Amino acid sequence: QVQLVESGGGMVQAGGSLRLSCAASGSIFSIDAMGWYRQAPGKQRELVAAVTSGGRTNYADSVTDRFTIFRDNAKNTMYLQMSSLKPEDTAVYYCNAEVRVPLQTRMGVTTVEYDYWGQGTQVTVSS
């Protein structure tokens, strides 16, 4: 079983900064893409930023130049550095990871990829 645990959320004033962390643990063979999503009340969950295992990144237009996503593959941990926060960044932030786990078969060990989500961490930006 694999778990993703987020931390670092909280309340901050507009213009402030926060860093979110997402630590993956469990039976992990490798982790492919990882990403941060957010969901504000009454809105659909949206992609904020994503990073591949090789470090390639992409961002939502609304956070470009303000947020930075990066990961430490040795620690199976991903981060989101958020700066110049705005009230519209208020949301529950979720960590997502495409995790390849080992699977024992009669032919030996193979791997299977699953999509995992964290439990979410609240970010509130006051004006």
PDB file of N, CA and C in Angstrom, residues 21 74 81 92 107:
ATOM      1  N   SER A  21       4.428  20.278   1.309  1.00  0.00           N
ATOM      2  CA  SER A  21       5.217  19.069   1.089  1.00  0.00           C
ATOM      3  C   SER A  21       4.280  17.893   0.908  1.00  0.00           C
ATOM      4  N   ALA A  74      15.049  10.997  -4.119  1.00  0.00           N
ATOM      5  CA  ALA A  74      15.642  10.107  -3.114  1.00  0.00           C
ATOM      6  C   ALA A  74      14.750   9.972  -1.885  1.00  0.00           C
ATOM      7  N   GLN A  81       6.445  25.475  -3.561  1.00  0.00           N
ATOM      8  CA  GLN A  81       6.769  26.756  -2.949  1.00  0.00           C
ATOM      9  C   GLN A  81       5.825  27.794  -3.533  1.00  0.00           C
ATOM     10  N   VAL A  92      -8.335  23.795  -0.876  1.00  0.00           N
ATOM     11  CA  VAL A  92      -7.691  22.591  -0.355  1.00  0.00           C
ATOM     12  C   VAL A  92      -6.746  22.094  -1.445  1.00  0.00           C
ATOM     13  N   MET A 107       5.362 -15.701 -12.445  1.00  0.00           N
ATOM     14  CA  MET A 107       6.506 -15.567 -13.347  1.00  0.00           C
ATOM     15  C   MET A 107       7.627 -14.750 -12.707  1.00  0.00           C
TER      16      MET A 107
END
